[in-house]
């Protein structure tokens, strides 16, 4: 990776991580206030409506990803006319998407009460609350969300990250004040669409000032349109799979088990979501630089970079899983209380769920950077159908266990092998044997370190916040030292050393 791409990647990753840290800490505080000031059912409502609107947002169909991919080449070539035409097309698509989400969202209004098994808070009008969530989702499509594509294509996603960090921090503060002062869920939730409006207006002004030559103008050639529609056609399934696998669980739990279990599940899933969010923003920030490298560098160089990134991802994901297993229950007991605890076997399922999901990051990032969504276009439909069948079947047999197992099965036996085969066959033109050999080695090492670290943590007999602190300290030091000892001779670790030295040198300068 050359210095320009490294600079952009580091800047984007740092901006994205700061933004994600804000999006983890403040919502955590807010969820805590809701649990203790309003009750578990309100927390369940928040999780349910967020999942419903994520399903509705499927109408975006991956158009944003396809447009940004199409911008990589004109950006590298300095072809502003082509970029302008693509931006105009993107704006048109987003207007259509906004109308579609609004229309479908209104049609679904009569079905909202059926998504809840049992009772919900007496002072809540489900329809009014749903419309507030719906308006927040729709607003971005009618405003300037399409301009995010310019920042992503020019490898300046840090600007978007810093903007949302600033505005959302203000929103979170007002939400906290509102909840404590008024204990009113409506006043709390109304800040969402307000913040969305502000972010879109400020983003538009920043992009106009930063890139004055870029504007919605011109027409995209039929060849480019055909290429975009081809990619979107393949992306529909991938969007469907990604959203359904992540959002369906809350809806199924609510419909079959009730809002209290949704809140209980949501508390545990919040940790998974927070950690996966860190991984997502980190790899999203790398995507544009990887896309640039795929255009300019040889396949041999890109394959070498891929294996290095696989090593780094396996290290980070493995360490996160070790930490989750060791402190999950202590943290949940401290945060939500004993009454909202799951049993330890469900904790193990959450760890497996997270690992099977996040270990795929490297392959998915390279596939997205390649725009290679058509190579495995059948996979997401197979995964979604399997997940739906298993979800609705197993939840009635074994409750929350069935909901989690259905997604884990899809990740391990459908998603991972299929997408890996597609990437290596279509781009690298090689067999996947080395990749799976590496994956098996990293997974076995993670399991061994997990058992050892958990054994050390079990020797800690203190309780409360000190237990969490001491176990965190053990998880930060013990497994990472052992990982380095076991892997320091691998090329991946050597690459980590080189990148760290570059970053430190750049920081000193």
Short mmCIF file of N, CA, C and O in Angstrom, two decimals, residues 413-473:
data_model
loop_
_atom_site.label_atom_id
_atom_site.label_comp_id
_atom_site.label_asym_id
_atom_site.label_seq_id
_atom_site.Cartn_x
_atom_site.Cartn_y
_atom_site.Cartn_z
N UNK A 413 -22.07 -22.43 7.15
CA UNK A 413 -22.22 -23.46 6.12
C UNK A 413 -22.69 -22.94 4.76
O UNK A 413 -22.61 -23.66 3.77
N UNK A 414 -23.14 -21.68 4.70
CA UNK A 414 -23.60 -21.14 3.41
C UNK A 414 -22.78 -19.92 3.02
O UNK A 414 -22.12 -19.89 1.97
N UNK A 415 -22.81 -18.88 3.85
CA UNK A 415 -22.20 -17.60 3.49
C UNK A 415 -20.68 -17.71 3.29
O UNK A 415 -20.15 -17.35 2.24
N UNK A 416 -19.97 -18.14 4.33
CA UNK A 416 -18.50 -18.13 4.29
C UNK A 416 -17.90 -18.95 3.15
O UNK A 416 -17.09 -18.43 2.38
N UNK A 417 -18.26 -20.22 2.99
CA UNK A 417 -17.62 -20.99 1.91
C UNK A 417 -17.98 -20.50 0.52
O UNK A 417 -17.13 -20.49 -0.38
N UNK A 418 -19.21 -20.05 0.35
CA UNK A 418 -19.67 -19.63 -0.98
C UNK A 418 -18.96 -18.35 -1.43
O UNK A 418 -18.44 -18.27 -2.54
N UNK A 419 -18.92 -17.33 -0.57
CA UNK A 419 -18.32 -16.06 -0.96
C UNK A 419 -16.80 -16.17 -1.11
O UNK A 419 -16.21 -15.49 -1.98
N UNK A 420 -16.18 -17.02 -0.32
CA UNK A 420 -14.73 -17.22 -0.44
C UNK A 420 -14.38 -17.88 -1.77
O UNK A 420 -13.44 -17.46 -2.47
N UNK A 421 -15.15 -18.89 -2.12
CA UNK A 421 -14.94 -19.57 -3.41
C UNK A 421 -15.11 -18.59 -4.56
O UNK A 421 -14.31 -18.60 -5.53
N UNK A 422 -16.12 -17.72 -4.48
CA UNK A 422 -16.38 -16.76 -5.55
C UNK A 422 -15.21 -15.78 -5.73
O UNK A 422 -14.78 -15.51 -6.85
N UNK A 423 -14.69 -15.25 -4.63
CA UNK A 423 -13.58 -14.29 -4.71
C UNK A 423 -12.34 -14.92 -5.33
O UNK A 423 -11.72 -14.34 -6.23
N UNK A 424 -11.98 -16.09 -4.86
CA UNK A 424 -10.74 -16.72 -5.35
C UNK A 424 -10.89 -17.21 -6.79
O UNK A 424 -9.93 -17.16 -7.56
N UNK A 425 -12.06 -17.65 -7.15
CA UNK A 425 -12.27 -18.14 -8.51
C UNK A 425 -12.30 -16.99 -9.52
O UNK A 425 -11.66 -17.06 -10.58
N UNK A 426 -13.00 -15.91 -9.18
CA UNK A 426 -13.22 -14.84 -10.15
C UNK A 426 -12.11 -13.80 -10.18
O UNK A 426 -11.80 -13.27 -11.23
N UNK A 427 -11.50 -13.51 -9.03
CA UNK A 427 -10.46 -12.47 -9.04
C UNK A 427 -9.05 -13.03 -8.90
O UNK A 427 -8.20 -12.80 -9.77
N UNK A 428 -8.77 -13.75 -7.83
CA UNK A 428 -7.41 -14.23 -7.60
C UNK A 428 -7.03 -15.38 -8.52
O UNK A 428 -5.84 -15.67 -8.69
N UNK A 429 -8.04 -16.07 -9.08
CA UNK A 429 -7.81 -17.20 -10.00
C UNK A 429 -6.97 -18.29 -9.33
O UNK A 429 -6.10 -18.90 -9.94
N UNK A 430 -7.25 -18.53 -8.06
CA UNK A 430 -6.52 -19.56 -7.32
C UNK A 430 -7.48 -20.38 -6.48
O UNK A 430 -8.62 -20.00 -6.24
N UNK A 431 -6.99 -21.52 -6.00
CA UNK A 431 -7.78 -22.36 -5.10
C UNK A 431 -7.83 -21.72 -3.71
O UNK A 431 -6.97 -20.90 -3.37
N UNK A 432 -8.81 -22.11 -2.95
CA UNK A 432 -9.00 -21.51 -1.62
C UNK A 432 -8.28 -22.27 -0.51
O UNK A 432 -8.44 -21.93 0.67
N UNK A 433 -7.51 -23.27 -0.86
CA UNK A 433 -6.92 -24.16 0.16
C UNK A 433 -6.04 -23.40 1.15
O UNK A 433 -6.11 -23.65 2.36
N UNK A 434 -5.22 -22.45 0.69
CA UNK A 434 -4.36 -21.70 1.60
C UNK A 434 -5.19 -20.86 2.55
O UNK A 434 -4.89 -20.74 3.75
N UNK A 435 -6.24 -20.25 2.01
CA UNK A 435 -7.11 -19.42 2.85
C UNK A 435 -7.71 -20.25 3.98
O UNK A 435 -7.68 -19.84 5.16
N UNK A 436 -8.27 -21.42 3.66
CA UNK A 436 -8.91 -22.23 4.68
C UNK A 436 -7.89 -22.84 5.64
O UNK A 436 -8.20 -23.05 6.83
N UNK A 437 -6.70 -23.11 5.14
CA UNK A 437 -5.64 -23.60 6.03
C UNK A 437 -5.30 -22.52 7.06
O UNK A 437 -5.18 -22.81 8.26
N UNK A 438 -5.17 -21.27 6.58
CA UNK A 438 -4.92 -20.16 7.50
C UNK A 438 -6.06 -20.00 8.50
O UNK A 438 -5.84 -19.82 9.70
N UNK A 439 -7.29 -20.07 7.98
CA UNK A 439 -8.47 -19.86 8.82
C UNK A 439 -8.56 -20.92 9.91
O UNK A 439 -8.89 -20.63 11.07
N UNK A 440 -8.28 -22.17 9.53
CA UNK A 440 -8.31 -23.26 10.51
C UNK A 440 -7.25 -23.05 11.59
O UNK A 440 -7.51 -23.22 12.79
N UNK A 441 -6.06 -22.64 11.16
CA UNK A 441 -4.97 -22.40 12.10
C UNK A 441 -5.32 -21.27 13.07
O UNK A 441 -5.15 -21.40 14.30
N UNK A 442 -5.84 -20.16 12.53
CA UNK A 442 -6.19 -19.01 13.38
C UNK A 442 -7.35 -19.36 14.33
O UNK A 442 -7.36 -18.94 15.49
N UNK A 443 -8.32 -20.14 13.84
CA UNK A 443 -9.47 -20.51 14.67
C UNK A 443 -9.05 -21.43 15.82
O UNK A 443 -9.46 -21.23 16.97
N UNK A 444 -8.22 -22.43 15.51
CA UNK A 444 -7.74 -23.33 16.56
C UNK A 444 -6.92 -22.58 17.60
O UNK A 444 -7.04 -22.82 18.80
N UNK A 445 -6.08 -21.66 17.12
CA UNK A 445 -5.28 -20.86 18.05
C UNK A 445 -6.18 -20.02 18.94
O UNK A 445 -5.95 -19.90 20.16
N UNK A 446 -7.23 -19.44 18.34
CA UNK A 446 -8.17 -18.62 19.12
C UNK A 446 -8.86 -19.46 20.19
O UNK A 446 -9.00 -19.01 21.34
N UNK A 447 -9.29 -20.67 19.84
CA UNK A 447 -9.97 -21.54 20.81
C UNK A 447 -9.04 -21.91 21.97
O UNK A 447 -9.43 -21.86 23.14
N UNK A 448 -7.80 -22.24 21.64
CA UNK A 448 -6.82 -22.60 22.68
C UNK A 448 -6.58 -21.42 23.61
O UNK A 448 -6.60 -21.56 24.85
N UNK A 449 -6.36 -20.24 23.04
CA UNK A 449 -6.13 -19.04 23.86
C UNK A 449 -7.37 -18.67 24.66
O UNK A 449 -7.27 -18.17 25.79
N UNK A 450 -8.54 -18.93 24.08
CA UNK A 450 -9.79 -18.63 24.77
C UNK A 450 -9.94 -19.50 26.02
O UNK A 450 -10.30 -19.00 27.10
N UNK A 451 -9.67 -20.80 25.87
CA UNK A 451 -9.77 -21.72 27.01
C UNK A 451 -8.77 -21.33 28.10
O UNK A 451 -9.10 -21.30 29.30
N UNK A 452 -7.56 -21.00 27.69
CA UNK A 452 -6.53 -20.64 28.66
C UNK A 452 -6.88 -19.33 29.37
O UNK A 452 -6.76 -19.24 30.60
N UNK A 453 -7.31 -18.33 28.61
CA UNK A 453 -7.65 -17.04 29.21
C UNK A 453 -8.86 -17.15 30.12
O UNK A 453 -8.89 -16.55 31.21
N UNK A 454 -9.86 -17.91 29.68
CA UNK A 454 -11.05 -18.11 30.52
C UNK A 454 -10.68 -18.80 31.83
O UNK A 454 -11.20 -18.45 32.90
N UNK A 455 -9.76 -19.77 31.75
CA UNK A 455 -9.31 -20.45 32.96
C UNK A 455 -8.64 -19.49 33.93
O UNK A 455 -8.87 -19.56 35.15
N UNK A 456 -7.82 -18.59 33.40
CA UNK A 456 -7.16 -17.59 34.25
C UNK A 456 -8.19 -16.67 34.88
O UNK A 456 -8.14 -16.36 36.09
N UNK A 457 -9.16 -16.21 34.07
CA UNK A 457 -10.19 -15.28 34.58
C UNK A 457 -11.07 -15.93 35.63
O UNK A 457 -11.57 -15.26 36.55
N UNK A 458 -11.30 -17.24 35.51
CA UNK A 458 -12.14 -17.94 36.49
C UNK A 458 -11.48 -18.00 37.87
O UNK A 458 -12.15 -18.24 38.88
N UNK A 459 -10.18 -17.76 37.91
CA UNK A 459 -9.48 -17.75 39.19
C UNK A 459 -9.73 -16.44 39.95
O UNK A 459 -9.40 -16.34 41.14
N UNK A 460 -10.28 -15.44 39.23
CA UNK A 460 -10.58 -14.16 39.87
C UNK A 460 -11.87 -14.29 40.66
O UNK A 460 -12.93 -14.57 40.10
N UNK A 461 -11.82 -14.08 41.96
CA UNK A 461 -12.97 -14.31 42.83
C UNK A 461 -13.64 -13.02 43.32
O UNK A 461 -14.53 -13.07 44.15
N UNK A 462 -13.22 -11.89 42.79
CA UNK A 462 -13.86 -10.64 43.19
C UNK A 462 -15.10 -10.40 42.33
O UNK A 462 -15.27 -11.01 41.28
N UNK A 463 -15.97 -9.48 42.78
CA UNK A 463 -17.21 -9.20 42.08
C UNK A 463 -17.31 -7.73 41.70
O UNK A 463 -16.46 -6.91 42.08
N UNK A 464 -18.36 -7.41 40.95
CA UNK A 464 -18.64 -6.01 40.62
C UNK A 464 -17.72 -5.45 39.55
O UNK A 464 -17.15 -6.18 38.74
N UNK A 465 -17.54 -4.14 39.59
CA UNK A 465 -16.78 -3.45 38.56
C UNK A 465 -15.31 -3.83 38.58
O UNK A 465 -14.64 -3.85 37.53
N UNK A 466 -14.79 -4.17 39.74
CA UNK A 466 -13.39 -4.59 39.82
C UNK A 466 -13.16 -5.91 39.09
O UNK A 466 -12.11 -6.12 38.49
N UNK A 467 -14.14 -6.79 39.13
CA UNK A 467 -14.04 -8.06 38.41
C UNK A 467 -13.94 -7.80 36.91
O UNK A 467 -13.10 -8.40 36.22
N UNK A 468 -14.80 -6.92 36.40
CA UNK A 468 -14.76 -6.58 34.97
C UNK A 468 -13.43 -5.94 34.61
O UNK A 468 -12.82 -6.28 33.58
N UNK A 469 -12.96 -5.03 35.45
CA UNK A 469 -11.70 -4.32 35.18
C UNK A 469 -10.51 -5.28 35.14
O UNK A 469 -9.69 -5.26 34.20
N UNK A 470 -10.41 -6.15 36.15
CA UNK A 470 -9.27 -7.08 36.23
C UNK A 470 -9.30 -8.08 35.07
O UNK A 470 -8.28 -8.36 34.44
N UNK A 471 -10.49 -8.60 34.76
CA UNK A 471 -10.60 -9.56 33.66
C UNK A 471 -10.31 -8.90 32.31
O UNK A 471 -9.72 -9.52 31.42
N UNK A 472 -10.72 -7.64 32.15
CA UNK A 472 -10.38 -6.89 30.93
C UNK A 472 -8.87 -6.76 30.79
O UNK A 472 -8.31 -6.92 29.69
N UNK A 473 -8.21 -6.45 31.90
CA UNK A 473 -6.76 -6.30 31.89
C UNK A 473 -6.08 -7.61 31.50
O UNK A 473 -5.14 -7.63 30.68
#
